[in-house]
Amino acid sequence: MRFDLLVRGGTVIDGTGGPARRADVGVDGDTIAFVGEATADATAGRELDARGRVVTPGFIDLHSHADFTLEVFPAAPGALHQGVTTLVTGNCGQSPFPSGHRTGTDTVPTGVGYPDFAAYAAHLERAEPAVNLAALVGHGSLRATVIGSAQRAATGAEIDAMRTLLAEAARQGVFGLSTGLIYAPGSYADADEIVALAKVAREHGLLYATHMRDEGDGLLDSITEALDTARRSGVRLQISHLKAVGPANHGKVGDALELIERARAEGVDVATDVYPYTASSTRLTARLPTWAMDGGPDALLERLADPAARARIADDVRARFGRTLLPDGIVIAALPEGPYRDRTGESIARIAADEGVDPAEAMLRVLESHRALVFIVDHSMHEDDVELALAHPGSAVASDGWDLDTSAGGHPHPRHYGTFARALSYYTRELAAFGLPDAIRKMTSLPADRLGLTDRGRLTEGRAADLVVFDPATVTDNATYAAPLAYASGIDHVLVNGRPALLDGTPTGLRPGRVLRHP
């Protein structure tokens, strides 16, 4: 009995939610070759001592925004220190492809992109990432390619053109379609447009993941819209980062889950993903009225220069304060050079107080001074809602984060560095919101099954050798809101496609990740 690599003496949690068991794991090449009790004379090119440790499948981040950052930080230390071996990108309607005739969107700048998934995949493979990537294609990118930033419903011919692009992406290996219905240009789409595309996704066996139109006052209506899309199209539905935003909506997650459960009872294939934090992170422009972003960032800046339009935007923002927005909860995370560059980590309320203006005006000043390119951390959720959503059997753990290392700077959301470790430490070990086997299921087989990723997500013979070895008693997220630039700890070893990307808690420098393709 000889293997390329043998993980000996660990407690295997296989990702199915089943009980832990003592087992050794043998790896040949990029494949799990053996799970069981290895003989005493079994040998391997490398042996890892897993006594006192848990051995699991590699974690799959079902909702990532590493589309561009993975090529900047291909060593992916933020992911590896959490045990993440596969990042799923193209979420919230945003993907780097197709670029076509793109004129720029609220979230992807002009001139950034690739003509199709094949070109993007080839580019990323040249970067040799340390972890795997599975991509969705963004509806916003499809729409911008076909009709630019037009602020209207698509025509039948335009929908057909988007359907053609989606089918091409499916043939090239994307795993799904995503929408970002809160962001332009996706926000201009009507239900029929989304259903037409969802039908193509269903025909190709793809997932449909949606950042819904409204996660605050309109949460339940948005859940209903997403479920109706699934009913009308038959697509497999993933509700992205389920949450209830703003004090006026705290407690609505239970109602949202009831709607989801009713739909599941009807036969709708629907699940959710959740990040284990009470703050979100997005562009500050997402906290403006939708009409203010019509035409994109440049049009917003023109409105801010017009006194009447500026006053109207400010009045709308003020009306949201205390309901879905909290001035002391909106914290500057990152922005380009400009007068507020040194205010990262500070709230809009603090900036307003320092400048002697109201918070709405402070928001507009920050946006105007940095050409609307401002990222925030938004403290707007309630812990009870987060725990309820995360504990639901149909909820996967996902970061909604970027692939970063700690040199990235700024004051980002801690989820970039701590999501999976926090789910294991705070929600599993401390709160006991779910047991360890179920926590692992939420990070492995559940996201794999949602994607249709058949060769990963379970620790069984014949599957890809993406493995994590960690100490359940010490795994910890060290990134906090106050000090977010910190890697997780307690993850000992990470194998990606059979090769050690992390050993003894330290990245090895090997970059064995792959761009995965839907069969």
Short mmCIF file of C-alpha atoms in Angstrom, two decimals:
data_model
loop_
_atom_site.label_atom_id
_atom_site.label_comp_id
_atom_site.label_asym_id
_atom_site.label_seq_id
_atom_site.Cartn_x
_atom_site.Cartn_y
_atom_site.Cartn_z
CA MET A 1 0.00 0.00 0.00
CA ARG A 2 1.78 3.11 -1.27
CA PHE A 3 0.46 6.62 -1.93
CA ASP A 4 1.84 9.91 -3.12
CA LEU A 5 0.54 11.42 0.11
CA LEU A 6 -1.01 9.89 3.22
CA VAL A 7 -2.97 11.78 5.87
CA ARG A 8 -2.74 9.47 8.86
CA GLY A 9 -4.58 9.28 12.16
CA GLY A 10 -7.21 11.96 11.66
CA THR A 11 -10.93 12.14 12.29
CA VAL A 12 -12.67 12.22 8.92
CA ILE A 13 -15.83 14.29 8.44
CA ASP A 14 -16.78 13.44 4.89
CA GLY A 15 -18.97 16.45 4.05
CA THR A 16 -22.30 14.62 3.88
CA GLY A 17 -23.40 15.63 7.38
CA GLY A 18 -22.79 12.08 8.60
CA PRO A 19 -20.87 11.29 11.79
CA ALA A 20 -17.13 11.67 12.17
CA ARG A 21 -14.98 8.56 12.05
CA ARG A 22 -11.35 7.67 12.50
CA ALA A 23 -9.72 7.09 9.09
CA ASP A 24 -6.57 7.60 7.08
CA VAL A 25 -6.73 9.25 3.67
CA GLY A 26 -4.44 8.25 0.81
CA VAL A 27 -3.89 10.48 -2.22
CA ASP A 28 -2.51 9.49 -5.61
CA GLY A 29 -1.93 12.34 -8.00
CA ASP A 30 -4.92 14.65 -7.79
CA THR A 31 -7.35 12.00 -6.55
CA ILE A 32 -8.44 10.56 -3.22
CA ALA A 33 -7.34 6.93 -3.61
CA PHE A 34 -8.12 5.50 -0.17
CA VAL A 35 -10.23 6.27 2.89
CA GLY A 36 -9.97 3.78 5.74
CA GLU A 37 -7.42 2.29 8.09
CA ALA A 38 -4.07 2.13 6.36
CA THR A 39 -1.82 -0.78 7.18
CA ALA A 40 1.14 -0.17 9.44
CA ASP A 41 3.53 -0.67 6.54
CA ALA A 42 1.72 1.74 4.22
CA THR A 43 4.13 4.26 2.76
CA ALA A 44 3.84 7.58 0.98
CA GLY A 45 5.99 10.21 -0.65
CA ARG A 46 4.74 12.57 2.05
CA GLU A 47 2.90 11.73 5.25
CA LEU A 48 0.85 14.20 7.30
CA ASP A 49 0.16 13.47 10.96
CA ALA A 50 -3.51 14.29 11.57
CA ARG A 51 -3.82 12.93 15.11
CA GLY A 52 -6.08 15.23 17.13
CA ARG A 53 -7.23 16.89 13.94
CA VAL A 54 -10.29 16.77 11.68
CA VAL A 55 -9.89 15.91 7.99
CA THR A 56 -12.56 17.24 5.63
CA PRO A 57 -13.16 18.03 1.96
CA GLY A 58 -11.85 21.41 0.86
CA PHE A 59 -14.28 24.24 1.53
CA ILE A 60 -16.21 25.69 -1.40
CA ASP A 61 -17.02 29.41 -1.26
CA LEU A 62 -20.28 29.50 -3.18
CA HIS A 63 -20.45 33.29 -3.28
CA SER A 64 -17.14 35.01 -3.99
CA HIS A 65 -16.16 38.16 -5.85
CA ALA A 66 -12.60 37.09 -6.62
CA ASP A 67 -13.12 37.50 -10.38
CA PHE A 68 -10.33 40.07 -10.71
CA THR A 69 -8.55 39.81 -7.36
CA LEU A 70 -7.49 36.18 -7.85
CA GLU A 71 -5.16 37.25 -10.65
CA VAL A 72 -3.75 40.01 -8.40
CA PHE A 73 -3.29 37.68 -5.42
CA PRO A 74 -2.98 34.23 -7.07
CA ALA A 75 -1.33 32.74 -3.97
CA ALA A 76 -4.74 33.20 -2.29
CA PRO A 77 -3.53 33.21 1.33
CA GLY A 78 -6.81 34.63 2.61
CA ALA A 79 -8.66 31.63 1.20
CA LEU A 80 -6.09 29.00 2.16
CA HIS A 81 -5.89 30.11 5.79
CA GLN A 82 -9.66 29.48 5.95
CA GLY A 83 -9.48 26.07 4.25
CA VAL A 84 -11.13 27.30 1.05
CA THR A 85 -10.05 25.35 -2.02
CA THR A 86 -12.66 26.53 -4.56
CA LEU A 87 -13.97 30.05 -5.17
CA VAL A 88 -17.23 30.56 -7.07
CA THR A 89 -17.16 33.87 -8.92
CA GLY A 90 -19.43 35.85 -11.24
CA ASN A 91 -21.98 36.56 -8.52
CA CYS A 92 -24.45 39.45 -8.15
CA GLY A 93 -24.83 39.83 -11.91
CA GLN A 94 -21.16 40.76 -12.33
CA SER A 95 -18.67 38.73 -14.32
CA PRO A 96 -15.59 39.74 -16.35
CA PHE A 97 -17.19 38.22 -19.43
CA PRO A 98 -18.70 38.69 -21.90
CA SER A 99 -17.30 42.16 -22.46
CA GLY A 100 -18.55 42.69 -26.02
CA HIS A 101 -19.80 46.24 -26.46
CA ARG A 102 -19.70 47.03 -22.77
CA THR A 103 -19.92 50.70 -21.92
CA GLY A 104 -19.36 50.21 -18.22
CA THR A 105 -21.66 49.26 -15.35
CA ASP A 106 -22.04 50.35 -11.76
CA THR A 107 -19.77 47.54 -10.63
CA VAL A 108 -17.40 46.71 -13.50
CA PRO A 109 -15.46 49.63 -15.01
CA THR A 110 -15.27 50.37 -18.71
CA GLY A 111 -12.62 48.43 -20.58
CA VAL A 112 -12.32 45.62 -18.05
CA GLY A 113 -13.35 42.23 -19.31
CA TYR A 114 -12.96 39.32 -21.69
CA PRO A 115 -15.02 38.42 -24.76
CA ASP A 116 -16.17 35.10 -23.30
CA PHE A 117 -15.58 32.61 -20.52
CA ALA A 118 -13.00 30.70 -22.56
CA ALA A 119 -10.83 33.81 -22.82
CA TYR A 120 -11.23 34.63 -19.13
CA ALA A 121 -10.42 31.05 -18.12
CA ALA A 122 -7.29 31.00 -20.28
CA HIS A 123 -6.15 34.28 -18.74
CA LEU A 124 -6.70 33.04 -15.20
CA GLU A 125 -4.96 29.73 -15.89
CA ARG A 126 -1.88 31.69 -16.93
CA ALA A 127 -1.96 33.34 -13.48
CA GLU A 128 -1.68 29.87 -11.87
CA PRO A 129 -3.89 30.41 -8.81
CA ALA A 130 -3.41 28.41 -5.63
CA VAL A 131 -7.11 27.54 -5.43
CA ASN A 132 -9.78 26.43 -7.89
CA LEU A 133 -12.27 28.74 -9.55
CA ALA A 134 -15.78 27.93 -10.76
CA ALA A 135 -17.53 30.75 -12.58
CA LEU A 136 -21.06 32.01 -13.04
CA VAL A 137 -21.91 34.44 -15.82
CA GLY A 138 -23.45 37.71 -14.70
CA HIS A 139 -26.75 38.91 -16.12
CA GLY A 140 -25.50 42.50 -15.81
CA SER A 141 -22.55 41.63 -18.04
CA LEU A 142 -24.80 39.91 -20.58
CA ARG A 143 -27.13 42.89 -20.60
CA ALA A 144 -24.38 45.49 -20.89
CA THR A 145 -22.87 43.58 -23.81
CA VAL A 146 -26.17 43.55 -25.69
CA ILE A 147 -27.75 46.92 -24.85
CA GLY A 148 -25.15 48.86 -22.89
CA SER A 149 -26.54 50.90 -20.01
CA ALA A 150 -30.02 51.36 -21.48
CA GLN A 151 -32.49 52.10 -18.68
CA ARG A 152 -35.41 50.08 -19.97
CA ALA A 153 -36.76 46.59 -20.37
CA ALA A 154 -35.02 44.56 -23.05
CA THR A 155 -36.79 43.86 -26.32
CA GLY A 156 -37.49 40.33 -27.49
CA ALA A 157 -34.55 40.47 -29.90
CA GLU A 158 -32.25 41.72 -27.16
CA ILE A 159 -33.36 38.96 -24.81
CA ASP A 160 -32.66 36.43 -27.56
CA ALA A 161 -29.16 37.87 -27.94
CA MET A 162 -28.56 37.51 -24.20
CA ARG A 163 -29.89 33.96 -24.32
CA THR A 164 -27.41 33.16 -27.09
CA LEU A 165 -24.50 34.55 -25.06
CA LEU A 166 -25.64 32.60 -22.00
CA ALA A 167 -25.87 29.36 -23.98
CA GLU A 168 -22.36 29.96 -25.32
CA ALA A 169 -21.05 30.50 -21.78
CA ALA A 170 -22.78 27.30 -20.69
CA ARG A 171 -21.09 25.33 -23.47
CA GLN A 172 -17.74 26.79 -22.41
CA GLY A 173 -18.19 25.55 -18.84
CA VAL A 174 -19.78 28.13 -16.54
CA PHE A 175 -21.73 26.70 -13.63
CA GLY A 176 -24.57 29.17 -13.54
CA LEU A 177 -26.23 32.51 -14.14
CA SER A 178 -26.32 35.28 -11.56
CA THR A 179 -28.35 38.45 -11.22
CA GLY A 180 -27.70 41.60 -9.22
CA LEU A 181 -31.13 43.19 -9.34
CA ILE A 182 -30.14 45.97 -6.95
CA TYR A 183 -27.37 47.14 -9.30
CA ALA A 184 -27.49 48.82 -12.70
CA PRO A 185 -27.97 47.55 -15.36
CA GLY A 186 -29.63 44.48 -13.84
CA SER A 187 -32.06 46.69 -11.96
CA TYR A 188 -33.66 47.70 -15.28
CA ALA A 189 -34.66 44.13 -16.14
CA ASP A 190 -38.24 42.98 -15.72
CA ALA A 191 -39.38 39.54 -14.60
CA ASP A 192 -39.89 38.23 -18.14
CA GLU A 193 -36.28 39.00 -19.06
CA ILE A 194 -34.95 37.11 -16.05
CA VAL A 195 -37.27 34.15 -16.61
CA ALA A 196 -36.22 33.89 -20.25
CA LEU A 197 -32.57 33.64 -19.22
CA ALA A 198 -33.34 31.30 -16.33
CA LYS A 199 -34.93 28.89 -18.80
CA VAL A 200 -31.64 28.72 -20.70
CA ALA A 201 -29.82 28.06 -17.43
CA ARG A 202 -32.24 25.22 -16.68
CA GLU A 203 -31.79 23.71 -20.14
CA HIS A 204 -28.05 23.48 -19.51
CA GLY A 205 -28.35 22.25 -15.93
CA LEU A 206 -27.00 25.49 -14.48
CA LEU A 207 -27.65 27.21 -11.17
CA TYR A 208 -29.45 30.56 -10.97
CA ALA A 209 -28.08 32.70 -8.12
CA THR A 210 -29.72 36.03 -7.34
CA HIS A 211 -28.83 39.11 -5.38
CA MET A 212 -32.45 40.17 -5.04
CA ARG A 213 -33.92 43.59 -5.76
CA ASP A 214 -34.37 44.53 -2.12
CA GLU A 215 -33.07 42.99 1.10
CA GLY A 216 -34.69 45.62 3.31
CA ASP A 217 -38.28 46.87 3.23
CA GLY A 218 -38.97 44.83 0.10
CA LEU A 219 -37.33 41.60 1.29
CA LEU A 220 -40.41 39.40 1.19
CA ASP A 221 -41.54 40.76 -2.19
CA SER A 222 -38.05 40.07 -3.52
CA ILE A 223 -38.09 36.51 -2.17
CA THR A 224 -41.44 36.04 -3.91
CA GLU A 225 -40.03 37.38 -7.20
CA ALA A 226 -37.07 34.98 -7.02
CA LEU A 227 -39.32 32.02 -6.25
CA ASP A 228 -41.67 32.96 -9.09
CA THR A 229 -38.68 33.00 -11.46
CA ALA A 230 -37.84 29.46 -10.36
CA ARG A 231 -41.46 28.32 -10.71
CA ARG A 232 -41.83 29.77 -14.20
CA SER A 233 -38.48 28.52 -15.49
CA GLY A 234 -37.85 25.33 -13.53
CA VAL A 235 -34.33 26.53 -12.74
CA ARG A 236 -32.37 25.57 -9.64
CA LEU A 237 -32.49 28.72 -7.46
CA GLN A 238 -29.87 30.07 -5.07
CA ILE A 239 -30.84 33.10 -2.98
CA SER A 240 -27.57 34.89 -2.37
CA HIS A 241 -26.51 36.16 1.06
CA LEU A 242 -29.93 35.95 2.71
CA LYS A 243 -30.37 38.82 5.15
CA ALA A 244 -32.79 41.45 6.47
CA VAL A 245 -31.32 44.95 6.20
CA GLY A 246 -32.12 47.78 8.58
CA PRO A 247 -33.72 48.01 12.03
CA ALA A 248 -37.21 48.24 10.53
CA ASN A 249 -36.74 44.80 8.97
CA HIS A 250 -35.00 42.88 11.71
CA GLY A 251 -36.89 39.66 12.35
CA LYS A 252 -38.02 39.19 8.74
CA VAL A 253 -35.57 36.38 8.01
CA GLY A 254 -37.96 33.93 9.66
CA ASP A 255 -40.74 35.06 7.32
CA ALA A 256 -38.38 34.74 4.35
CA LEU A 257 -37.47 31.20 5.35
CA GLU A 258 -41.16 30.32 5.64
CA LEU A 259 -41.70 31.42 2.04
CA ILE A 260 -38.71 29.35 0.98
CA GLU A 261 -39.93 26.28 2.85
CA ARG A 262 -43.37 26.54 1.29
CA ALA A 263 -41.80 26.70 -2.15
CA ARG A 264 -39.60 23.69 -1.39
CA ALA A 265 -42.72 21.77 -0.35
CA GLU A 266 -44.19 22.62 -3.78
CA GLY A 267 -41.12 21.15 -5.47
CA VAL A 268 -39.13 24.34 -6.13
CA ASP A 269 -35.39 23.60 -5.94
CA VAL A 270 -34.26 26.54 -3.80
CA ALA A 271 -31.50 27.09 -1.26
CA THR A 272 -29.63 30.02 0.25
CA ASP A 273 -26.18 31.07 1.33
CA VAL A 274 -25.23 33.25 4.28
CA TYR A 275 -22.12 34.96 5.61
CA PRO A 276 -21.64 34.84 9.40
CA TYR A 277 -21.57 38.58 10.07
CA THR A 278 -24.06 41.32 10.95
CA ALA A 279 -22.49 43.77 8.50
CA SER A 280 -22.57 43.70 4.72
CA SER A 281 -20.17 45.34 2.28
CA THR A 282 -20.83 46.94 -1.07
CA ARG A 283 -20.42 50.20 -2.93
CA LEU A 284 -21.78 53.29 -1.24
CA THR A 285 -23.79 53.94 -4.40
CA ALA A 286 -25.93 50.90 -3.53
CA ARG A 287 -27.34 52.95 -0.65
CA LEU A 288 -28.69 55.64 -2.98
CA PRO A 289 -32.13 55.62 -4.62
CA THR A 290 -32.10 53.54 -7.80
CA TRP A 291 -32.95 56.48 -10.02
CA ALA A 292 -29.85 58.35 -8.85
CA MET A 293 -27.66 55.73 -10.53
CA ASP A 294 -29.51 55.75 -13.86
CA GLY A 295 -26.79 56.07 -16.48
CA GLY A 296 -24.03 54.91 -14.16
CA PRO A 297 -21.47 56.72 -12.00
CA ASP A 298 -20.84 59.57 -14.43
CA ALA A 299 -24.53 60.39 -14.55
CA LEU A 300 -24.65 60.31 -10.75
CA LEU A 301 -21.82 62.84 -10.57
CA GLU A 302 -23.71 65.11 -12.95
CA ARG A 303 -26.76 64.91 -10.67
CA LEU A 304 -24.64 65.72 -7.62
CA ALA A 305 -23.44 68.86 -9.41
CA ASP A 306 -27.06 69.95 -9.94
CA PRO A 307 -28.45 71.55 -6.74
CA ALA A 308 -32.02 70.36 -7.26
CA ALA A 309 -31.05 66.77 -8.08
CA ARG A 310 -28.56 66.72 -5.21
CA ALA A 311 -31.22 67.88 -2.77
CA ARG A 312 -33.62 65.21 -4.00
CA ILE A 313 -31.00 62.47 -3.53
CA ALA A 314 -30.16 63.75 -0.06
CA ASP A 315 -33.83 63.83 0.95
CA ASP A 316 -34.28 60.24 -0.19
CA VAL A 317 -31.24 59.12 1.81
CA ARG A 318 -32.47 60.96 4.92
CA ALA A 319 -35.80 59.17 4.66
CA ARG A 320 -33.96 55.85 4.91
CA PHE A 321 -31.97 56.75 8.01
CA GLY A 322 -33.15 54.80 11.02
CA ARG A 323 -35.10 52.39 8.84
CA THR A 324 -32.68 50.70 6.46
CA LEU A 325 -29.62 52.93 6.90
CA LEU A 326 -27.68 53.86 10.02
CA PRO A 327 -25.20 56.75 9.64
CA ASP A 328 -22.99 55.36 12.39
CA GLY A 329 -23.15 51.92 10.77
CA ILE A 330 -21.86 52.93 7.34
CA VAL A 331 -18.06 52.68 7.52
CA ILE A 332 -15.64 53.60 4.75
CA ALA A 333 -13.78 50.46 3.63
CA ALA A 334 -11.82 51.52 0.55
CA LEU A 335 -11.63 54.36 -1.96
CA PRO A 336 -9.15 55.80 -4.44
CA GLU A 337 -6.93 58.81 -3.85
CA GLY A 338 -8.78 61.89 -2.68
CA PRO A 339 -9.66 63.98 0.36
CA TYR A 340 -11.26 61.12 2.32
CA ARG A 341 -8.58 58.51 1.64
CA ASP A 342 -7.39 58.69 5.26
CA ARG A 343 -10.92 58.19 6.62
CA THR A 344 -11.12 54.43 5.99
CA GLY A 345 -12.46 52.70 9.07
CA GLU A 346 -14.55 55.75 10.00
CA SER A 347 -18.32 56.08 9.83
CA ILE A 348 -20.39 58.51 7.80
CA ALA A 349 -21.74 59.83 11.11
CA ARG A 350 -18.19 60.64 12.27
CA ILE A 351 -17.32 62.41 9.01
CA ALA A 352 -20.59 64.37 9.16
CA ALA A 353 -19.88 65.49 12.73
CA ASP A 354 -16.34 66.54 11.87
CA GLU A 355 -17.55 68.62 8.92
CA GLY A 356 -20.63 70.05 10.59
CA VAL A 357 -23.07 68.66 8.03
CA ASP A 358 -25.83 66.09 8.20
CA PRO A 359 -24.97 62.44 7.33
CA ALA A 360 -26.76 62.52 3.97
CA GLU A 361 -24.64 65.44 2.80
CA ALA A 362 -21.53 63.71 4.15
CA MET A 363 -22.35 60.63 2.05
CA LEU A 364 -22.71 62.73 -1.08
CA ARG A 365 -19.47 64.61 -0.41
CA VAL A 366 -17.52 61.37 -0.08
CA LEU A 367 -19.05 60.00 -3.28
CA GLU A 368 -18.45 63.21 -5.21
CA SER A 369 -14.84 63.51 -4.04
CA HIS A 370 -13.96 59.98 -5.18
CA ARG A 371 -15.96 59.76 -8.40
CA ALA A 372 -18.50 57.42 -6.77
CA LEU A 373 -15.91 54.66 -6.31
CA VAL A 374 -16.38 54.11 -2.57
CA PHE A 375 -16.69 50.76 -0.82
CA ILE A 376 -18.30 50.49 2.59
CA VAL A 377 -18.93 48.11 5.45
CA ASP A 378 -22.57 48.51 6.45
CA HIS A 379 -23.64 47.44 9.94
CA SER A 380 -27.34 46.90 9.33
CA MET A 381 -28.32 43.36 10.35
CA HIS A 382 -29.38 41.66 13.59
CA GLU A 383 -27.50 38.73 15.09
CA ASP A 384 -30.68 36.70 15.61
CA ASP A 385 -31.46 36.90 11.88
CA VAL A 386 -27.93 35.87 10.93
CA GLU A 387 -27.98 32.86 13.24
CA LEU A 388 -31.43 31.79 12.04
CA ALA A 389 -30.44 32.04 8.38
CA LEU A 390 -27.11 30.31 8.89
CA ALA A 391 -28.61 27.41 10.86
CA HIS A 392 -31.27 26.63 8.26
CA PRO A 393 -30.59 23.20 6.69
CA GLY A 394 -30.65 24.66 3.19
CA SER A 395 -28.11 27.41 3.86
CA ALA A 396 -24.49 27.21 2.73
CA VAL A 397 -21.69 29.23 4.28
CA ALA A 398 -20.32 31.77 1.79
CA SER A 399 -18.15 34.87 2.11
CA ASP A 400 -19.45 37.39 -0.46
CA GLY A 401 -15.80 38.43 -0.33
CA TRP A 402 -12.76 39.02 -2.47
CA ASP A 403 -9.54 37.04 -2.65
CA LEU A 404 -7.07 39.26 -0.78
CA ASP A 405 -3.88 39.09 1.17
CA THR A 406 -3.24 41.35 4.15
CA SER A 407 -1.17 43.77 2.05
CA ALA A 408 -4.38 44.89 0.32
CA GLY A 409 -4.72 47.77 2.77
CA GLY A 410 -7.80 49.86 3.42
CA HIS A 411 -10.32 48.79 6.03
CA PRO A 412 -12.17 45.91 4.36
CA HIS A 413 -14.88 43.68 5.75
CA PRO A 414 -13.36 40.90 7.90
CA ARG A 415 -15.27 38.31 5.87
CA HIS A 416 -12.52 38.37 3.24
CA TYR A 417 -10.22 36.69 5.75
CA GLY A 418 -12.45 35.03 8.32
CA THR A 419 -15.80 33.72 7.02
CA PHE A 420 -15.23 29.97 7.21
CA ALA A 421 -13.16 30.08 10.37
CA ARG A 422 -15.85 32.20 12.03
CA ALA A 423 -18.56 29.72 11.09
CA LEU A 424 -16.47 26.97 12.69
CA SER A 425 -15.38 28.89 15.77
CA TYR A 426 -18.18 31.24 16.77
CA TYR A 427 -21.28 29.59 15.31
CA THR A 428 -20.24 25.95 15.72
CA ARG A 429 -17.91 25.80 18.72
CA GLU A 430 -19.23 28.69 20.81
CA LEU A 431 -22.91 29.11 19.95
CA ALA A 432 -23.53 25.48 18.93
CA ALA A 433 -25.93 26.76 16.26
CA PHE A 434 -25.18 23.48 14.46
CA GLY A 435 -22.85 20.53 14.95
CA LEU A 436 -19.46 20.20 13.31
CA PRO A 437 -20.55 17.61 10.69
CA ASP A 438 -23.38 19.92 9.60
CA ALA A 439 -21.05 22.93 9.53
CA ILE A 440 -18.73 21.00 7.21
CA ARG A 441 -21.70 19.98 5.03
CA LYS A 442 -22.61 23.66 4.64
CA MET A 443 -19.09 24.34 3.33
CA THR A 444 -18.60 21.26 1.14
CA SER A 445 -21.29 18.94 -0.23
CA LEU A 446 -24.10 21.51 -0.03
CA PRO A 447 -22.37 24.12 -2.25
CA ALA A 448 -21.00 21.36 -4.49
CA ASP A 449 -24.49 19.96 -5.02
CA ARG A 450 -25.94 23.40 -5.70
CA LEU A 451 -23.31 23.98 -8.38
CA GLY A 452 -23.39 20.52 -9.90
CA LEU A 453 -19.74 20.09 -8.93
CA THR A 454 -19.76 16.31 -8.91
CA ASP A 455 -16.10 15.52 -8.21
CA ARG A 456 -15.66 17.69 -5.10
CA GLY A 457 -17.40 18.39 -1.81
CA ARG A 458 -17.24 14.87 -0.36
CA LEU A 459 -14.29 12.99 1.08
CA THR A 460 -14.70 9.70 -0.74
CA GLU A 461 -12.48 7.59 -2.93
CA GLY A 462 -12.28 8.69 -6.54
CA ARG A 463 -13.01 12.36 -5.94
CA ALA A 464 -10.62 15.27 -6.35
CA ALA A 465 -8.10 15.52 -3.52
CA ASP A 466 -9.09 18.91 -2.13
CA LEU A 467 -8.61 18.36 1.61
CA VAL A 468 -8.42 20.37 4.82
CA VAL A 469 -6.82 19.30 8.11
CA PHE A 470 -7.63 21.50 11.09
CA ASP A 471 -8.02 21.65 14.85
CA PRO A 472 -11.70 22.20 15.73
CA ALA A 473 -10.71 23.37 19.21
CA THR A 474 -8.52 26.23 17.99
CA VAL A 475 -9.70 27.28 14.52
CA THR A 476 -10.40 31.00 14.82
CA ASP A 477 -11.18 34.02 12.71
CA ASN A 478 -8.74 36.75 13.71
CA ALA A 479 -10.05 39.46 11.39
CA THR A 480 -12.34 41.90 13.20
CA TYR A 481 -14.21 45.03 12.18
CA ALA A 482 -11.65 47.11 14.06
CA ALA A 483 -8.63 45.23 12.68
CA PRO A 484 -9.70 43.32 9.57
CA LEU A 485 -6.31 42.61 7.98
CA ALA A 486 -5.63 39.30 9.73
CA TYR A 487 -5.63 35.71 8.52
CA ALA A 488 -7.55 32.93 10.23
CA SER A 489 -5.67 30.40 12.35
CA GLY A 490 -6.12 26.76 13.29
CA ILE A 491 -6.08 25.41 9.72
CA ASP A 492 -3.02 23.16 9.57
CA HIS A 493 -2.92 21.71 6.06
CA VAL A 494 -4.75 22.35 2.80
CA LEU A 495 -4.42 20.16 -0.28
CA VAL A 496 -5.62 21.46 -3.64
CA ASN A 497 -5.82 18.83 -6.36
CA GLY A 498 -3.60 16.58 -4.27
CA ARG A 499 -0.81 19.10 -3.74
CA PRO A 500 -0.07 20.85 -0.44
CA ALA A 501 -0.90 24.55 -0.76
CA LEU A 502 -0.75 25.06 3.02
CA LEU A 503 1.40 23.05 5.44
CA ASP A 504 1.59 23.59 9.18
CA GLY A 505 -0.42 26.78 8.80
CA THR A 506 1.94 28.31 6.23
CA PRO A 507 1.40 28.66 2.47
CA THR A 508 3.86 26.47 0.58
CA GLY A 509 4.08 28.66 -2.50
CA LEU A 510 2.61 25.92 -4.67
CA ARG A 511 -0.28 27.08 -6.84
CA PRO A 512 -2.14 23.95 -7.93
CA GLY A 513 -5.57 25.49 -8.50
CA ARG A 514 -7.57 25.02 -11.67
CA VAL A 515 -10.35 26.73 -13.55
CA LEU A 516 -13.16 24.21 -13.23
CA ARG A 517 -15.72 23.68 -15.96
CA HIS A 518 -19.29 22.49 -15.76
CA PRO A 519 -19.64 19.17 -17.57
#
